[in-house]
Amino acid sequence: MIDQSTICAIATSPGVGAIATIRLSGENAIQIADKVFQSPAKNKKLADQKANTLHVGTLREEAEIIDEVVAALFRTPHSFTGEDVVELTCHGSVYIQQRILELLLKNGARMARPGEFTQRAFLNGKMDLSQAEAVADLIASSNASNHKMALKQMRGGFSSEIKKLRDQLLHFIAMVELELDFSEEDVEFADRKQLVDLTEKIEQLLHQLASSFKLGNVLKNGVPVAIVGETNVGKSTLLNAILNEEKAIVSDIHGTTRDVIEDVVNIDGTAFRFFDTAGIRETVDQIENMGIERSYSKLEQAEIVLLVTDLSNPIDLIRQRVELIRERIQDQKLIIIGNKADIGGNAKIKEMLDAFSLGENEDLVFISAKMQQNLEALIELLKENAELQQPEGTDVIVSNIRHFEALTNAHLAVARVIDGLRNGISGDFLAQDIRECLHFLGEITGEISNDEVLGHIFKNFCIGK
Ligand SMILES: Nc1nc2c(ncn2[C@@H]2O[C@H](COP(=O)(O)OP(=O)(O)OP(=O)(O)O)[C@@H](O)[C@H]2O)c(=O)[nH]1
Ligand SMILES: [Mg+2]
């Protein structure tokens, strides 16, 4: 049952602004607005006005004028929530915003819960679940690429493909189930050849979508960059220099950083997530060893590894450290950094250039993290290596972990269907596998959902959205 009560909330960001918007949605939205809104033309009521119109007027509590406002009027079903909606745009003082909210509450509205406007939009069929989730992503988007991705998803790019597949499968399950009803007669309504073709097509698409998640995750959370190396080489100094703040503790004591420290930086529209890790060395300290384990696991999860070395160390030691990390690198980009160039001197740089022949996926750069020298060269390398490859075959990118899990489950189920078809399993088993596949696909768009899942999704919204 959809809650019909009229809800209200400040929809613009909290605090003082030039203007602010208060949203009112529900069965009595227009009547409630009429109780407090007065047009300069006496007797003009919002209730008598056409949809999608703007009206200037005052908001009053009894005789007192609270503010001059613009009321935007939307009527069901043509509004964001699908209900009657009035948006009151007032002057942005916090006092005015609060007074208007109180006034609306007094006149019969109630405060909206986080995400309740979007939840109603979903429940009223204005958007499917993956689109509703994209609204949250869109609001949270902090750089050009995840803005684009969220916008595309909100406009339905992602779910329309899923829906199409699901409809085709629904057609087949109806046929297969019909066969079961006529099981004595040994008929085949569902053309097995066509079913094989369809499921193989679905399998391929699900595979592509699921594999786009790696990219989607990067777009949403930033390109993961691990800063690793020996103790005291200047990893934390480098993190601070990139972030331009004293985020991590720096000291000349070996083993200063014990746990992973992370932060996101936006560089020319691409988000990078940096992980400063515990320095790697032989130690009997249990806590430090746990930290070192984490350093290795961050290295494995990263797309780009910054291996920091200290130019004031003997070249043999540096080489040994580099080899240690190289062994752990799989397909990550490795950028070897000769740090402390300010005290290492040119002779050491030359020595290091001679000592390393770089692999295809490797680079070498010399900097001084402390003096902030040549950081631009490092940033350039980061940018070059963050150019993301769009997975082939689909321009849709999955960025939501819930979708990824449902896609993976659907993928497993469709693989079982294909297997079953190849081995000629009986119709009832086939139907069961198809049902399962349908279930997981439906979870993504919200055709199959439960209150727990919905509650979880919408509670992450902010109030007013
Ligand atoms: N001269 C010079 N000193 C540096 C540079 N970068 C870092 N240092 C110094 O090196 C010491 C260690 O720096 P940290 O950033 O704490 O090193 P770390 O790699 O994070 O060390 P652990 O956390 O112990 O693994 C500090 O005294 C820094 O001031 C540099 O570019 N030049
Ligand atoms: Mg450190």
Short mmCIF file of C-alpha atoms in Angstrom, two decimals, residues 47-353:
data_model
loop_
_atom_site.label_atom_id
_atom_site.label_comp_id
_atom_site.label_asym_id
_atom_site.label_seq_id
_atom_site.Cartn_x
_atom_site.Cartn_y
_atom_site.Cartn_z
CA ALA A 47 -6.24 24.40 -6.78
CA ASP A 48 -7.83 26.14 -9.76
CA GLN A 49 -4.58 26.55 -11.71
CA LYS A 50 -3.23 24.46 -14.53
CA ALA A 51 -0.44 21.94 -13.99
CA ASN A 52 3.17 22.92 -14.67
CA THR A 53 2.68 26.58 -13.84
CA LEU A 54 4.51 29.09 -11.63
CA HIS A 55 2.82 31.53 -9.27
CA VAL A 56 4.22 34.47 -7.35
CA GLY A 57 2.71 35.25 -3.97
CA THR A 58 3.26 35.49 -0.24
CA LEU A 59 3.31 32.86 2.44
CA ARG A 60 1.39 33.85 5.54
CA GLU A 61 0.79 32.62 9.02
CA GLU A 62 -2.53 34.30 9.81
CA ALA A 63 -1.86 37.97 9.04
CA GLU A 64 1.93 37.78 9.25
CA ILE A 65 3.80 37.61 5.94
CA ILE A 66 6.72 35.17 6.21
CA ASP A 67 8.20 35.58 2.74
CA GLU A 68 7.53 36.25 -0.89
CA VAL A 69 7.74 33.00 -2.80
CA VAL A 70 7.29 31.32 -6.14
CA ALA A 71 5.05 28.26 -6.10
CA ALA A 72 5.56 25.64 -8.81
CA LEU A 73 2.53 23.46 -9.35
CA PHE A 74 2.61 19.89 -10.66
CA ARG A 75 -0.31 17.52 -10.84
CA THR A 76 -0.50 13.77 -10.61
CA PRO A 77 0.74 11.77 -12.45
CA HIS A 78 3.05 14.26 -14.17
CA SER A 79 5.42 15.09 -11.35
CA PHE A 80 8.64 13.68 -9.95
CA THR A 81 6.81 11.57 -7.35
CA GLY A 82 3.76 10.94 -9.54
CA GLU A 83 1.63 12.73 -6.92
CA ASP A 84 0.39 16.31 -6.67
CA VAL A 85 3.47 18.39 -5.91
CA VAL A 86 3.98 22.02 -4.93
CA GLU A 87 7.52 23.38 -4.77
CA LEU A 88 7.84 26.63 -2.84
CA THR A 89 10.94 28.64 -3.63
CA CYS A 90 11.64 31.20 -0.93
CA HIS A 91 14.56 33.37 0.14
CA GLY A 92 17.34 31.25 1.50
CA SER A 93 17.52 32.28 5.15
CA VAL A 94 17.53 29.36 7.53
CA TYR A 95 14.92 31.12 9.66
CA ILE A 96 12.52 31.51 6.73
CA GLN A 97 13.02 27.90 5.66
CA GLN A 98 12.25 26.66 9.16
CA ARG A 99 9.18 28.91 9.52
CA ILE A 100 7.76 27.64 6.23
CA LEU A 101 8.35 24.01 7.18
CA GLU A 102 6.63 24.55 10.52
CA LEU A 103 3.76 26.24 8.78
CA LEU A 104 3.28 23.33 6.40
CA LEU A 105 3.46 20.83 9.26
CA LYS A 106 0.85 22.82 11.19
CA ASN A 107 -1.43 22.68 8.17
CA GLY A 108 -1.38 18.93 7.78
CA ALA A 109 1.84 17.87 6.07
CA ARG A 110 4.41 15.66 7.74
CA MET A 111 8.19 15.60 7.47
CA ALA A 112 9.49 13.37 4.68
CA ARG A 113 11.84 10.54 5.56
CA PRO A 114 15.19 10.27 3.77
CA GLY A 115 14.64 9.41 0.13
CA GLU A 116 10.87 9.33 0.52
CA PHE A 117 10.20 11.50 -2.55
CA THR A 118 12.25 9.16 -4.71
CA GLN A 119 10.74 6.13 -3.01
CA ARG A 120 7.27 7.39 -3.94
CA ALA A 121 8.46 7.98 -7.49
CA PHE A 122 9.51 4.33 -7.57
CA LEU A 123 6.30 3.03 -5.96
CA ASN A 124 4.20 5.10 -8.38
CA GLY A 125 6.00 3.59 -11.34
CA LYS A 126 7.78 6.81 -12.33
CA MET A 127 11.11 4.99 -12.35
CA ASP A 128 12.44 1.55 -11.60
CA LEU A 129 14.67 0.68 -8.71
CA SER A 130 17.98 0.98 -10.51
CA GLN A 131 16.92 4.43 -11.70
CA ALA A 132 15.95 5.44 -8.18
CA GLU A 133 19.34 4.36 -6.94
CA ALA A 134 20.93 6.38 -9.70
CA VAL A 135 19.20 9.48 -8.30
CA ALA A 136 21.20 8.98 -5.11
CA ASP A 137 24.37 8.51 -7.13
CA LEU A 138 23.61 11.57 -9.21
CA ILE A 139 23.19 13.73 -6.13
CA ALA A 140 26.39 12.32 -4.69
CA SER A 141 28.38 12.52 -7.91
CA SER A 142 31.55 14.47 -7.40
CA ASN A 143 33.25 14.29 -10.78
CA ALA A 144 32.48 14.38 -14.45
CA SER A 145 32.62 10.65 -15.12
CA ASN A 146 30.43 9.43 -12.30
CA HIS A 147 27.99 12.23 -13.00
CA LYS A 148 27.66 10.98 -16.56
CA MET A 149 27.29 7.38 -15.46
CA ALA A 150 24.60 8.17 -12.87
CA LEU A 151 22.68 10.37 -15.28
CA LYS A 152 22.68 7.66 -17.91
CA GLN A 153 21.48 5.09 -15.44
CA MET A 154 18.75 7.36 -14.11
CA ARG A 155 17.49 7.86 -17.62
CA GLY A 156 17.05 4.14 -17.91
CA GLY A 157 20.00 3.06 -20.06
CA PHE A 158 20.78 0.18 -17.80
CA SER A 159 17.41 -1.18 -16.82
CA SER A 160 15.88 -1.09 -20.27
CA GLU A 161 18.33 -3.76 -21.41
CA ILE A 162 17.57 -5.90 -18.39
CA LYS A 163 13.84 -5.51 -18.91
CA LYS A 164 14.07 -6.55 -22.53
CA LEU A 165 15.89 -9.74 -21.61
CA ARG A 166 13.52 -10.49 -18.84
CA ASP A 167 10.47 -10.12 -21.10
CA GLN A 168 11.92 -12.51 -23.64
CA LEU A 169 12.62 -15.04 -20.94
CA LEU A 170 9.13 -14.63 -19.51
CA HIS A 171 7.75 -15.60 -22.88
CA PHE A 172 9.77 -18.80 -22.84
CA ILE A 173 8.94 -19.79 -19.32
CA ALA A 174 5.25 -19.50 -20.21
CA MET A 175 5.84 -21.97 -23.06
CA VAL A 176 7.87 -24.37 -20.97
CA GLU A 177 5.27 -24.32 -18.23
CA LEU A 178 2.56 -24.94 -20.75
CA GLU A 179 4.44 -28.05 -21.82
CA LEU A 180 4.37 -29.24 -18.23
CA ASP A 181 0.58 -28.98 -18.23
CA PHE A 182 0.48 -31.22 -21.27
CA SER A 183 3.20 -33.49 -20.04
CA GLU A 184 1.36 -36.68 -21.03
CA GLU A 185 1.28 -35.66 -24.64
CA ASP A 186 5.02 -35.04 -25.00
CA VAL A 187 4.74 -31.75 -26.88
CA GLU A 188 7.28 -28.97 -27.18
CA PHE A 189 5.83 -25.47 -27.37
CA ALA A 190 9.11 -23.81 -26.56
CA ASP A 191 11.40 -24.21 -29.53
CA ARG A 192 14.60 -25.53 -27.97
CA LYS A 193 16.80 -24.11 -30.68
CA GLN A 194 15.38 -20.61 -30.16
CA LEU A 195 15.67 -21.00 -26.41
CA VAL A 196 19.33 -21.93 -26.74
CA ASP A 197 19.94 -18.88 -28.94
CA LEU A 198 18.18 -16.59 -26.53
CA THR A 199 19.87 -17.89 -23.41
CA GLU A 200 23.27 -17.70 -25.03
CA LYS A 201 22.59 -14.11 -25.97
CA ILE A 202 21.49 -13.39 -22.42
CA GLU A 203 24.52 -15.14 -21.02
CA GLN A 204 26.81 -12.97 -23.09
CA LEU A 205 25.08 -9.75 -22.10
CA LEU A 206 25.05 -10.61 -18.42
CA HIS A 207 28.70 -11.42 -18.66
CA GLN A 208 29.46 -8.05 -20.27
CA LEU A 209 27.38 -6.16 -17.74
CA ALA A 210 28.96 -7.95 -14.81
CA SER A 211 32.43 -7.33 -16.14
CA SER A 212 31.70 -3.62 -16.55
CA PHE A 213 31.44 -3.48 -12.77
CA LYS A 214 35.19 -3.14 -12.39
CA LEU A 215 35.07 0.05 -14.42
CA GLY A 216 31.86 1.17 -12.73
CA ASN A 217 33.44 0.74 -9.35
CA VAL A 218 36.41 2.80 -10.44
CA LEU A 219 34.16 5.57 -11.73
CA LYS A 220 32.14 5.62 -8.57
CA ASN A 221 34.85 5.20 -5.96
CA GLY A 222 37.89 6.49 -7.78
CA VAL A 223 40.82 4.76 -9.44
CA PRO A 224 42.48 2.79 -6.63
CA VAL A 225 46.14 3.78 -6.24
CA ALA A 226 48.29 2.04 -3.61
CA ILE A 227 51.38 3.79 -2.23
CA VAL A 228 53.77 1.06 -1.10
CA GLY A 229 57.43 0.63 -0.28
CA GLU A 230 59.90 0.26 2.52
CA THR A 231 59.59 2.09 5.82
CA ASN A 232 60.67 5.71 6.03
CA VAL A 233 60.96 6.26 2.28
CA GLY A 234 58.35 9.06 2.29
CA LYS A 235 55.05 7.35 1.42
CA SER A 236 53.01 9.36 3.88
CA THR A 237 54.80 12.55 2.85
CA LEU A 238 53.78 11.78 -0.74
CA LEU A 239 50.15 11.18 0.22
CA ASN A 240 50.05 14.48 2.08
CA ALA A 241 51.66 16.29 -0.84
CA ILE A 242 49.08 14.92 -3.27
CA LEU A 243 46.17 15.67 -0.94
CA ASN A 244 47.64 19.02 0.00
CA GLU A 245 46.89 18.38 3.65
CA GLU A 246 48.55 16.75 6.65
CA LYS A 247 46.41 13.65 6.53
CA ALA A 248 48.98 11.02 7.53
CA ILE A 249 51.56 11.26 10.30
CA VAL A 250 55.09 11.75 8.97
CA SER A 251 58.17 11.04 11.07
CA ASP A 252 61.71 9.78 10.67
CA ILE A 253 60.86 6.75 12.80
CA HIS A 254 60.64 3.58 10.71
CA GLY A 255 57.19 2.01 10.83
CA THR A 256 55.24 5.19 11.52
CA THR A 257 52.22 4.18 9.45
CA ARG A 258 50.60 1.03 10.80
CA ASP A 259 47.25 1.00 9.06
CA VAL A 260 45.95 1.94 5.64
CA ILE A 261 45.08 5.63 5.26
CA GLU A 262 42.91 6.55 2.29
CA ASP A 263 41.47 9.60 0.63
CA VAL A 264 40.02 10.65 -2.72
CA VAL A 265 41.37 13.40 -4.94
CA ASN A 266 39.76 14.69 -8.10
CA ILE A 267 42.35 15.29 -10.79
CA ASP A 268 40.98 16.90 -13.96
CA GLY A 269 37.60 15.22 -13.61
CA THR A 270 38.87 11.77 -12.64
CA ALA A 271 38.67 10.61 -9.05
CA PHE A 272 41.69 8.80 -7.63
CA ARG A 273 41.53 6.92 -4.35
CA PHE A 274 44.94 6.85 -2.72
CA PHE A 275 45.94 4.29 -0.11
CA ASP A 276 48.97 5.08 2.03
CA THR A 277 50.18 1.82 3.52
CA ALA A 278 52.48 0.54 6.23
CA GLY A 279 56.12 0.36 5.17
CA ILE A 280 57.23 -3.15 4.24
CA ARG A 281 60.15 -4.55 6.27
CA GLU A 282 61.11 -7.59 8.31
CA THR A 283 59.78 -7.09 11.81
CA VAL A 284 58.72 -9.13 14.80
CA ASP A 285 56.17 -6.54 15.80
CA GLN A 286 52.81 -8.28 15.51
CA ILE A 287 50.75 -5.15 14.89
CA GLU A 288 53.18 -3.90 12.30
CA ASN A 289 53.07 -7.26 10.54
CA MET A 290 49.29 -7.07 10.37
CA GLY A 291 49.71 -3.64 8.78
CA ILE A 292 52.16 -5.05 6.25
CA GLU A 293 49.65 -7.77 5.31
CA ARG A 294 47.18 -4.99 4.57
CA SER A 295 49.76 -3.22 2.43
CA TYR A 296 50.01 -6.31 0.25
CA SER A 297 46.27 -6.69 -0.04
CA LYS A 298 45.88 -3.02 -1.07
CA LEU A 299 48.58 -3.57 -3.65
CA GLU A 300 46.56 -6.44 -5.11
CA GLN A 301 43.34 -4.42 -5.23
CA ALA A 302 44.93 -1.35 -6.79
CA GLU A 303 44.87 -0.40 -10.47
CA ILE A 304 48.03 1.64 -10.08
CA VAL A 305 50.87 0.91 -7.65
CA LEU A 306 53.21 3.71 -6.59
CA LEU A 307 56.35 2.04 -5.33
CA VAL A 308 58.28 4.61 -3.33
CA THR A 309 62.04 4.22 -2.90
CA ASP A 310 64.51 6.42 -1.03
CA LEU A 311 67.32 7.78 -3.22
CA SER A 312 69.54 8.20 -0.19
CA ASN A 313 69.64 4.42 0.25
CA PRO A 314 72.30 2.19 -1.39
CA ILE A 315 71.29 1.12 -4.90
CA ASP A 316 71.47 -2.60 -4.06
CA LEU A 317 68.94 -2.15 -1.30
CA ILE A 318 66.64 -0.21 -3.62
CA ARG A 319 66.91 -2.92 -6.27
CA GLN A 320 66.12 -5.61 -3.75
CA ARG A 321 63.00 -3.72 -2.58
CA VAL A 322 61.79 -3.20 -6.12
CA GLU A 323 62.15 -6.91 -6.89
CA LEU A 324 60.14 -7.77 -3.78
CA ILE A 325 57.21 -5.68 -5.01
CA ARG A 326 57.56 -6.69 -8.67
CA GLU A 327 56.93 -10.29 -7.64
CA ARG A 328 53.55 -9.27 -6.29
CA ILE A 329 52.44 -7.24 -9.30
CA GLN A 330 49.96 -8.88 -11.65
CA ASP A 331 48.32 -6.62 -14.19
CA GLN A 332 48.55 -3.40 -12.19
CA LYS A 333 50.46 -0.45 -13.54
CA LEU A 334 53.71 -0.05 -11.57
CA ILE A 335 55.21 3.41 -11.13
CA ILE A 336 58.57 3.30 -9.39
CA ILE A 337 59.30 6.53 -7.57
CA GLY A 338 62.80 7.67 -6.68
CA ASN A 339 61.94 9.92 -3.75
CA LYS A 340 64.12 12.35 -1.81
CA ALA A 341 65.69 13.55 -5.04
CA ASP A 342 66.63 16.69 -3.10
CA ILE A 343 69.19 14.75 -1.05
CA GLY A 344 69.82 11.78 -3.34
CA GLY A 345 71.66 13.86 -5.89
CA ASN A 346 71.99 13.43 -9.64
CA ALA A 347 74.60 10.70 -9.34
CA LYS A 348 72.04 8.51 -7.59
CA ILE A 349 69.41 9.24 -10.19
CA LYS A 350 71.81 8.14 -12.91
CA GLU A 351 72.69 5.03 -10.95
CA MET A 352 69.06 4.16 -10.60
CA LEU A 353 68.30 4.75 -14.28
#
